[in-house]
């Protein structure tokens, strides 16, 4: 059945509309977004779909048709009684968007919502951002709020930060809201300015594989927040507002001023990853896409050794893929599990994927999920 038909069976009437928002994979620039830095994500074809109708009685009804969210009955809430960090599992994400919109003064008076998703959860592919952004876009349309995509992304981020309790940056929501088919999104997270960078790998005989390790990660467990706090401490020690203000050319001198070894590592990663984004953009702009591969592998080493957010399964993806002839690879997303990206010659994609699967089998790990990352459209009404 379609989302609209499922909605009708559930709520007894056709929805006012159906919307979709994609997950994302980040090519380069990790843990830079909450440091006002640069990132280069692209939207995936995997989406969260929301069938929604407006209500004017203060009632919010939420239903999930996806096992990853946790199927069950309708969750009914009072929009006037929504409180941050009040639990609720998957329902906290769309509820948090309603809360954030209302807190910003927008007259959202309730809704009936039915959600389904093909974005893998816990894989570092921004299933939470897709859930937030599709809700925000639907409510923006239904209540004629007139908000632009960057503003919707900011409100979705606020929902995750202040309502759900995950101190994420804004990259995931911006990628889901603003990406374009066939492009990567070069985003400046300080002012949310962005450029759509052509990223047609197939035309160059290339492919970008996503390898889902099946190791679930949860960014609300404190490890992500600890790294964010460490970066903020590093900025204070260096006398800057954010680490965005530290230029890579001056990094050695800056590191000499840091006494705490952990903070030093965090600072080194963020500043060097901002520089890697600039290097990748320069390569893409000159058509040297294959040369991006080594920069990805370099970025993984920094995430593994300086930020220490990798895991044995992610390290094995990078090691096995590169040994099999990949152009480069790195973990993507918040880490501690989740996914990696692997840049390959298209005609070797199956061979390299098979090598990764064999490496996992030999190590006694569960078989990873492998699929091509096709740059896809951002959030839209269907």
Short mmCIF file of C-alpha atoms in Angstrom, two decimals:
data_model
loop_
_atom_site.label_atom_id
_atom_site.label_comp_id
_atom_site.label_asym_id
_atom_site.label_seq_id
_atom_site.Cartn_x
_atom_site.Cartn_y
_atom_site.Cartn_z
CA UNK A 1 0.00 0.00 0.00
CA UNK A 2 1.05 3.62 -0.52
CA UNK A 3 1.74 6.00 2.36
CA UNK A 4 -1.52 7.81 1.61
CA UNK A 5 -3.50 4.57 1.61
CA UNK A 6 -1.86 3.44 4.84
CA UNK A 7 -2.69 6.81 6.39
CA UNK A 8 -6.32 6.49 5.34
CA UNK A 9 -6.57 2.99 6.78
CA UNK A 10 -5.06 4.25 10.02
CA UNK A 11 -6.84 7.58 10.51
CA UNK A 12 -10.00 7.14 8.44
CA UNK A 13 -9.38 9.87 5.86
CA UNK A 14 -6.91 10.72 3.12
CA UNK A 15 -3.89 12.80 4.20
CA UNK A 16 -3.52 16.42 3.23
CA UNK A 17 -0.23 15.48 1.55
CA UNK A 18 2.79 13.20 1.42
CA UNK A 19 6.39 14.33 1.79
CA UNK A 20 9.83 12.67 1.65
CA UNK A 21 13.25 13.54 3.07
CA UNK A 22 16.45 11.57 2.42
CA UNK A 23 19.20 10.23 4.56
CA UNK A 24 22.70 11.41 3.76
CA UNK A 25 26.23 10.18 3.53
CA UNK A 26 29.11 12.54 4.18
CA UNK A 27 32.00 12.43 1.73
CA UNK A 28 34.41 14.44 3.89
CA UNK A 29 34.33 16.80 6.87
CA UNK A 30 33.47 14.97 10.10
CA UNK A 31 32.87 16.59 13.48
CA UNK A 32 33.48 19.93 11.78
CA UNK A 33 29.87 21.10 11.64
CA UNK A 34 29.50 22.01 15.32
CA UNK A 35 32.84 23.84 15.02
CA UNK A 36 31.43 26.22 12.35
CA UNK A 37 33.44 24.33 9.75
CA UNK A 38 32.93 22.87 6.28
CA UNK A 39 31.31 19.61 5.19
CA UNK A 40 30.56 17.85 1.92
CA UNK A 41 27.54 15.52 2.24
CA UNK A 42 25.22 14.15 -0.41
CA UNK A 43 21.66 12.91 -0.14
CA UNK A 44 20.90 9.21 -0.55
CA UNK A 45 17.98 7.68 -2.44
CA UNK A 46 16.81 6.22 0.89
CA UNK A 47 14.04 8.36 2.35
CA UNK A 48 11.65 8.82 5.22
CA UNK A 49 8.12 9.37 3.92
CA UNK A 50 5.44 11.18 5.91
CA UNK A 51 1.73 11.26 5.13
CA UNK A 52 0.34 14.15 7.15
CA UNK A 53 -2.89 16.01 7.81
CA UNK A 54 -3.26 19.24 9.72
CA UNK A 55 -5.20 19.37 12.97
CA UNK A 56 -6.40 22.49 14.80
CA UNK A 57 -7.30 20.97 18.17
CA UNK A 58 -3.85 20.72 19.77
CA UNK A 59 -3.58 16.96 19.22
CA UNK A 60 -0.49 15.38 17.65
CA UNK A 61 -0.90 11.76 16.55
CA UNK A 62 2.17 9.88 15.33
CA UNK A 63 2.40 6.42 13.80
CA UNK A 64 5.36 4.47 12.48
CA UNK A 65 5.07 1.88 9.77
CA UNK A 66 8.80 1.07 9.90
CA UNK A 67 10.20 -1.74 12.02
CA UNK A 68 13.42 0.26 12.52
CA UNK A 69 11.43 2.94 14.37
CA UNK A 70 9.42 0.40 16.29
CA UNK A 71 6.00 -0.35 14.92
CA UNK A 72 3.04 -0.23 17.23
CA UNK A 73 0.01 1.84 17.93
CA UNK A 74 -0.60 5.53 17.48
CA UNK A 75 1.33 7.81 19.85
CA UNK A 76 -1.00 10.64 20.88
CA UNK A 77 0.40 13.82 22.40
CA UNK A 78 -0.84 17.27 23.41
CA UNK A 79 1.16 19.95 21.61
CA UNK A 80 0.81 22.30 24.59
CA UNK A 81 2.36 19.69 26.89
CA UNK A 82 5.43 18.72 24.87
CA UNK A 83 8.54 18.77 27.04
CA UNK A 84 12.22 18.32 26.05
CA UNK A 85 13.98 15.09 27.00
CA UNK A 86 10.70 13.47 27.97
CA UNK A 87 11.51 10.15 26.28
CA UNK A 88 9.36 8.62 23.59
CA UNK A 89 11.87 6.81 21.38
CA UNK A 90 11.41 7.50 17.67
CA UNK A 91 8.35 9.68 18.34
CA UNK A 92 10.55 12.22 20.13
CA UNK A 93 12.01 13.32 16.78
CA UNK A 94 8.81 14.47 15.04
CA UNK A 95 7.40 15.65 18.39
CA UNK A 96 10.57 17.67 18.91
CA UNK A 97 10.07 19.38 15.56
CA UNK A 98 6.56 20.44 16.58
CA UNK A 99 7.99 21.69 19.87
CA UNK A 100 10.79 23.62 18.12
CA UNK A 101 8.41 25.23 15.63
CA UNK A 102 6.04 26.31 18.38
CA UNK A 103 8.90 27.55 20.56
CA UNK A 104 10.00 29.72 17.65
CA UNK A 105 6.53 31.27 17.50
CA UNK A 106 5.04 29.30 14.63
CA UNK A 107 1.35 28.40 15.06
CA UNK A 108 1.41 24.61 14.69
CA UNK A 109 -1.83 23.36 16.24
CA UNK A 110 -1.51 19.61 15.74
CA UNK A 111 -1.28 16.95 13.06
CA UNK A 112 -1.92 13.34 12.17
CA UNK A 113 1.30 11.75 10.91
CA UNK A 114 2.13 8.35 9.43
CA UNK A 115 5.83 7.64 8.81
CA UNK A 116 7.75 4.98 6.92
CA UNK A 117 11.44 4.88 6.12
CA UNK A 118 14.05 3.10 4.05
CA UNK A 119 16.95 4.95 5.74
CA UNK A 120 18.89 2.41 7.85
CA UNK A 121 18.86 3.37 11.53
CA UNK A 122 22.07 3.36 13.55
CA UNK A 123 24.15 3.25 10.36
CA UNK A 124 25.46 6.82 10.46
CA UNK A 125 23.23 7.78 7.51
CA UNK A 126 21.11 10.37 9.33
CA UNK A 127 17.84 8.53 9.78
CA UNK A 128 17.02 10.96 12.59
CA UNK A 129 17.58 14.03 10.40
CA UNK A 130 15.38 12.58 7.65
CA UNK A 131 12.64 12.03 10.22
CA UNK A 132 12.96 15.59 11.51
CA UNK A 133 13.22 17.29 8.13
CA UNK A 134 10.26 15.49 6.56
CA UNK A 135 8.13 16.51 9.55
CA UNK A 136 9.33 20.11 9.40
CA UNK A 137 8.70 20.40 5.66
CA UNK A 138 5.21 18.92 5.92
CA UNK A 139 4.22 21.27 8.74
CA UNK A 140 5.79 24.23 6.96
CA UNK A 141 3.54 23.53 3.96
CA UNK A 142 0.38 22.65 5.89
CA UNK A 143 0.52 25.68 8.18
CA UNK A 144 1.84 28.10 5.51
CA UNK A 145 4.80 29.04 7.70
CA UNK A 146 6.89 30.32 4.78
CA UNK A 147 10.19 29.06 6.18
CA UNK A 148 13.17 28.49 3.90
CA UNK A 149 15.11 25.24 3.78
CA UNK A 150 18.05 26.44 5.94
CA UNK A 151 15.65 27.70 8.60
CA UNK A 152 13.78 24.39 8.60
CA UNK A 153 17.12 22.62 8.99
CA UNK A 154 18.05 24.82 11.97
CA UNK A 155 14.72 24.10 13.66
CA UNK A 156 15.13 20.37 13.00
CA UNK A 157 18.60 20.55 14.55
CA UNK A 158 17.15 22.36 17.56
CA UNK A 159 14.63 19.55 17.97
CA UNK A 160 17.45 17.01 18.10
CA UNK A 161 19.68 19.13 20.35
CA UNK A 162 17.21 20.49 22.86
CA UNK A 163 14.28 18.05 22.74
CA UNK A 164 15.90 14.67 22.02
CA UNK A 165 19.19 15.54 23.71
CA UNK A 166 21.77 14.81 20.99
CA UNK A 167 24.22 17.75 20.54
CA UNK A 168 24.61 17.28 16.77
CA UNK A 169 25.67 19.94 14.32
CA UNK A 170 23.49 21.08 11.43
CA UNK A 171 25.06 19.14 8.56
CA UNK A 172 22.63 16.23 8.55
CA UNK A 173 19.53 18.38 8.52
CA UNK A 174 20.95 20.72 5.85
CA UNK A 175 21.89 17.80 3.61
CA UNK A 176 18.43 16.28 3.93
CA UNK A 177 16.69 19.60 3.34
CA UNK A 178 18.87 21.19 0.65
CA UNK A 179 20.77 18.58 -1.38
CA UNK A 180 20.20 18.26 -5.13
CA UNK A 181 20.25 15.21 -7.35
CA UNK A 182 23.65 14.61 -8.96
CA UNK A 183 25.44 16.96 -6.57
CA UNK A 184 27.29 17.07 -3.27
CA UNK A 185 26.52 19.93 -0.88
CA UNK A 186 29.52 22.09 0.00
CA UNK A 187 28.21 23.64 3.20
CA UNK A 188 29.66 26.36 5.40
CA UNK A 189 28.04 25.55 8.73
CA UNK A 190 28.85 28.97 10.19
CA UNK A 191 26.37 30.89 8.02
CA UNK A 192 24.63 27.99 6.20
CA UNK A 193 25.77 29.23 2.82
CA UNK A 194 26.25 26.38 0.39
CA UNK A 195 27.16 25.42 -3.14
CA UNK A 196 25.88 22.48 -5.14
CA UNK A 197 28.99 20.69 -6.45
CA UNK A 198 28.46 18.44 -9.50
CA UNK A 199 29.18 14.87 -8.43
CA UNK A 200 28.37 12.56 -11.33
CA UNK A 201 30.61 9.62 -10.54
CA UNK A 202 29.03 7.31 -13.11
CA UNK A 203 30.07 9.66 -15.92
CA UNK A 204 33.69 9.27 -14.78
CA UNK A 205 33.53 5.50 -14.43
CA UNK A 206 33.55 5.72 -10.65
CA UNK A 207 31.28 4.66 -7.81
CA UNK A 208 30.99 5.53 -4.14
CA UNK A 209 30.04 2.52 -2.05
CA UNK A 210 28.42 2.75 1.36
CA UNK A 211 29.37 -0.14 3.64
CA UNK A 212 27.03 -0.52 6.61
CA UNK A 213 28.95 -2.47 9.24
CA UNK A 214 25.69 -3.40 11.01
CA UNK A 215 27.30 -2.14 14.21
CA UNK A 216 24.67 0.11 15.73
CA UNK A 217 25.72 3.40 17.21
CA UNK A 218 23.85 5.73 19.52
CA UNK A 219 25.10 9.31 19.66
CA UNK A 220 23.13 10.11 22.78
CA UNK A 221 25.41 7.98 24.95
CA UNK A 222 27.82 10.78 25.83
CA UNK A 223 30.80 10.03 23.56
CA UNK A 224 29.68 12.52 20.91
CA UNK A 225 28.94 15.17 23.55
CA UNK A 226 32.34 14.61 25.14
CA UNK A 227 34.09 15.32 21.85
CA UNK A 228 32.02 18.40 21.25
CA UNK A 229 32.90 19.67 24.72
CA UNK A 230 36.57 18.93 24.07
CA UNK A 231 36.51 20.92 20.84
CA UNK A 232 34.87 23.85 22.62
CA UNK A 233 37.53 23.65 25.34
CA UNK A 234 40.21 23.69 22.66
CA UNK A 235 38.72 26.80 21.08
CA UNK A 236 38.67 28.56 24.45
CA UNK A 237 42.29 27.61 25.11
CA UNK A 238 43.29 29.05 21.74
CA UNK A 239 41.28 32.24 22.26
CA UNK A 240 38.94 31.72 19.33
CA UNK A 241 35.17 31.39 19.21
CA UNK A 242 35.27 28.10 17.27
CA UNK A 243 37.96 25.90 15.74
CA UNK A 244 36.88 27.16 12.31
CA UNK A 245 39.09 30.16 13.03
CA UNK A 246 42.27 28.06 13.28
CA UNK A 247 43.95 27.85 9.88
CA UNK A 248 45.64 24.58 8.92
CA UNK A 249 48.83 26.45 8.11
CA UNK A 250 49.01 27.64 11.73
CA UNK A 251 48.00 24.31 13.26
CA UNK A 252 51.47 23.29 14.59
CA UNK A 253 51.82 26.56 16.48
CA UNK A 254 48.29 26.24 17.84
CA UNK A 255 48.92 22.70 19.06
CA UNK A 256 52.01 23.86 20.93
CA UNK A 257 49.70 25.98 23.09
CA UNK A 258 47.53 23.05 24.17
CA UNK A 259 48.58 21.09 27.20
CA UNK A 260 45.81 18.53 27.33
CA UNK A 261 46.64 15.62 25.02
CA UNK A 262 43.02 14.67 24.38
CA UNK A 263 41.99 18.20 23.47
CA UNK A 264 45.09 18.50 21.27
CA UNK A 265 44.00 15.44 19.29
CA UNK A 266 40.46 16.74 18.86
CA UNK A 267 41.70 20.12 17.65
CA UNK A 268 44.15 18.51 15.24
CA UNK A 269 41.38 16.41 13.71
CA UNK A 270 38.89 19.24 13.24
CA UNK A 271 41.36 21.70 11.74
CA UNK A 272 42.88 19.10 9.43
CA UNK A 273 39.45 17.82 8.34
CA UNK A 274 38.34 21.33 7.44
CA UNK A 275 41.45 21.48 5.28
CA UNK A 276 40.59 18.11 3.73
CA UNK A 277 37.19 19.46 2.68
CA UNK A 278 38.93 22.34 0.90
CA UNK A 279 41.34 19.93 -0.79
CA UNK A 280 38.52 17.65 -1.98
CA UNK A 281 36.56 20.60 -3.35
CA UNK A 282 39.64 21.79 -5.24
CA UNK A 283 40.09 18.32 -6.73
CA UNK A 284 36.43 18.03 -7.77
CA UNK A 285 36.48 21.50 -9.30
CA UNK A 286 39.43 20.52 -11.49
CA UNK A 287 38.02 17.12 -12.46
CA UNK A 288 40.61 15.16 -10.46
CA UNK A 289 38.01 13.01 -8.74
CA UNK A 290 40.21 9.93 -8.45
CA UNK A 291 42.68 11.92 -6.38
CA UNK A 292 39.98 12.34 -3.74
CA UNK A 293 40.53 8.73 -2.64
CA UNK A 294 43.75 9.19 -0.66
CA UNK A 295 42.23 12.21 1.11
CA UNK A 296 39.37 9.98 2.30
CA UNK A 297 41.82 7.44 3.70
CA UNK A 298 43.79 10.20 5.38
CA UNK A 299 40.57 11.44 6.95
CA UNK A 300 39.82 7.98 8.32
CA UNK A 301 43.22 7.81 10.01
CA UNK A 302 42.48 11.13 11.70
CA UNK A 303 39.06 9.95 12.89
CA UNK A 304 40.59 6.69 14.13
CA UNK A 305 43.71 8.02 15.80
CA UNK A 306 42.97 11.62 16.82
CA UNK A 307 39.21 11.70 17.39
CA UNK A 308 39.07 7.97 18.26
CA UNK A 309 35.53 7.42 17.01
CA UNK A 310 36.16 4.42 14.76
CA UNK A 311 35.72 0.75 15.64
CA UNK A 312 37.35 -2.51 14.47
CA UNK A 313 34.66 -3.13 11.85
CA UNK A 314 35.04 0.32 10.29
CA UNK A 315 38.82 -0.01 10.29
CA UNK A 316 38.49 -3.37 8.57
CA UNK A 317 36.31 -1.89 5.80
CA UNK A 318 38.99 0.69 5.04
CA UNK A 319 41.85 -1.79 5.25
CA UNK A 320 40.18 -4.50 3.15
CA UNK A 321 38.78 -2.12 0.52
CA UNK A 322 42.09 -0.35 -0.01
CA UNK A 323 43.97 -3.66 -0.13
CA UNK A 324 41.56 -4.82 -2.83
CA UNK A 325 42.23 -1.78 -4.98
CA UNK A 326 39.83 0.93 -3.81
CA UNK A 327 40.88 4.51 -4.50
CA UNK A 328 40.26 5.41 -0.86
CA UNK A 329 37.88 4.86 2.03
CA UNK A 330 36.86 6.25 5.39
CA UNK A 331 34.23 5.93 8.08
CA UNK A 332 31.39 8.42 7.74
CA UNK A 333 29.03 9.88 10.30
CA UNK A 334 29.42 10.01 14.05
CA UNK A 335 31.30 6.74 14.32
CA UNK A 336 31.41 4.02 16.99
CA UNK A 337 29.83 1.81 14.35
CA UNK A 338 27.69 2.75 11.40
CA UNK A 339 29.02 3.06 7.87
CA UNK A 340 32.06 3.74 5.73
CA UNK A 341 32.35 5.17 2.22
CA UNK A 342 34.62 3.63 -0.40
CA UNK A 343 35.59 5.34 -3.67
CA UNK A 344 36.14 2.75 -6.41
CA UNK A 345 36.44 2.32 -10.13
CA UNK A 346 32.91 1.34 -11.11
CA UNK A 347 34.01 -1.81 -12.91
CA UNK A 348 35.70 -3.04 -9.72
CA UNK A 349 32.86 -2.28 -7.31
CA UNK A 350 31.64 -5.88 -7.06
CA UNK A 351 35.16 -7.24 -6.61
CA UNK A 352 35.98 -4.78 -3.84
CA UNK A 353 32.63 -5.35 -2.16
CA UNK A 354 33.30 -9.09 -2.20
CA UNK A 355 36.72 -8.52 -0.63
CA UNK A 356 35.15 -6.54 2.21
CA UNK A 357 32.53 -9.24 2.79
CA UNK A 358 35.24 -11.91 2.89
CA UNK A 359 37.29 -9.90 5.36
CA UNK A 360 34.25 -9.59 7.61
CA UNK A 361 33.52 -13.31 7.36
CA UNK A 362 37.14 -14.17 8.13
CA UNK A 363 37.00 -11.91 11.20
CA UNK A 364 33.76 -13.48 12.40
CA UNK A 365 31.72 -10.31 11.89
CA UNK A 366 28.16 -10.16 10.58
CA UNK A 367 27.92 -9.60 6.83
CA UNK A 368 27.95 -5.87 6.03
CA UNK A 369 25.38 -4.16 3.85
CA UNK A 370 26.91 -2.63 0.71
CA UNK A 371 25.17 -0.30 -1.74
CA UNK A 372 26.15 2.55 -4.09
CA UNK A 373 25.66 6.11 -2.87
CA UNK A 374 23.81 7.82 -5.71
CA UNK A 375 23.60 11.62 -5.13
CA UNK A 376 19.86 12.18 -4.82
CA UNK A 377 17.28 14.90 -4.28
CA UNK A 378 16.65 16.58 -0.94
CA UNK A 379 13.34 16.87 0.88
CA UNK A 380 10.26 17.42 -1.27
CA UNK A 381 6.50 17.05 -1.47
CA UNK A 382 5.49 13.98 -3.42
#
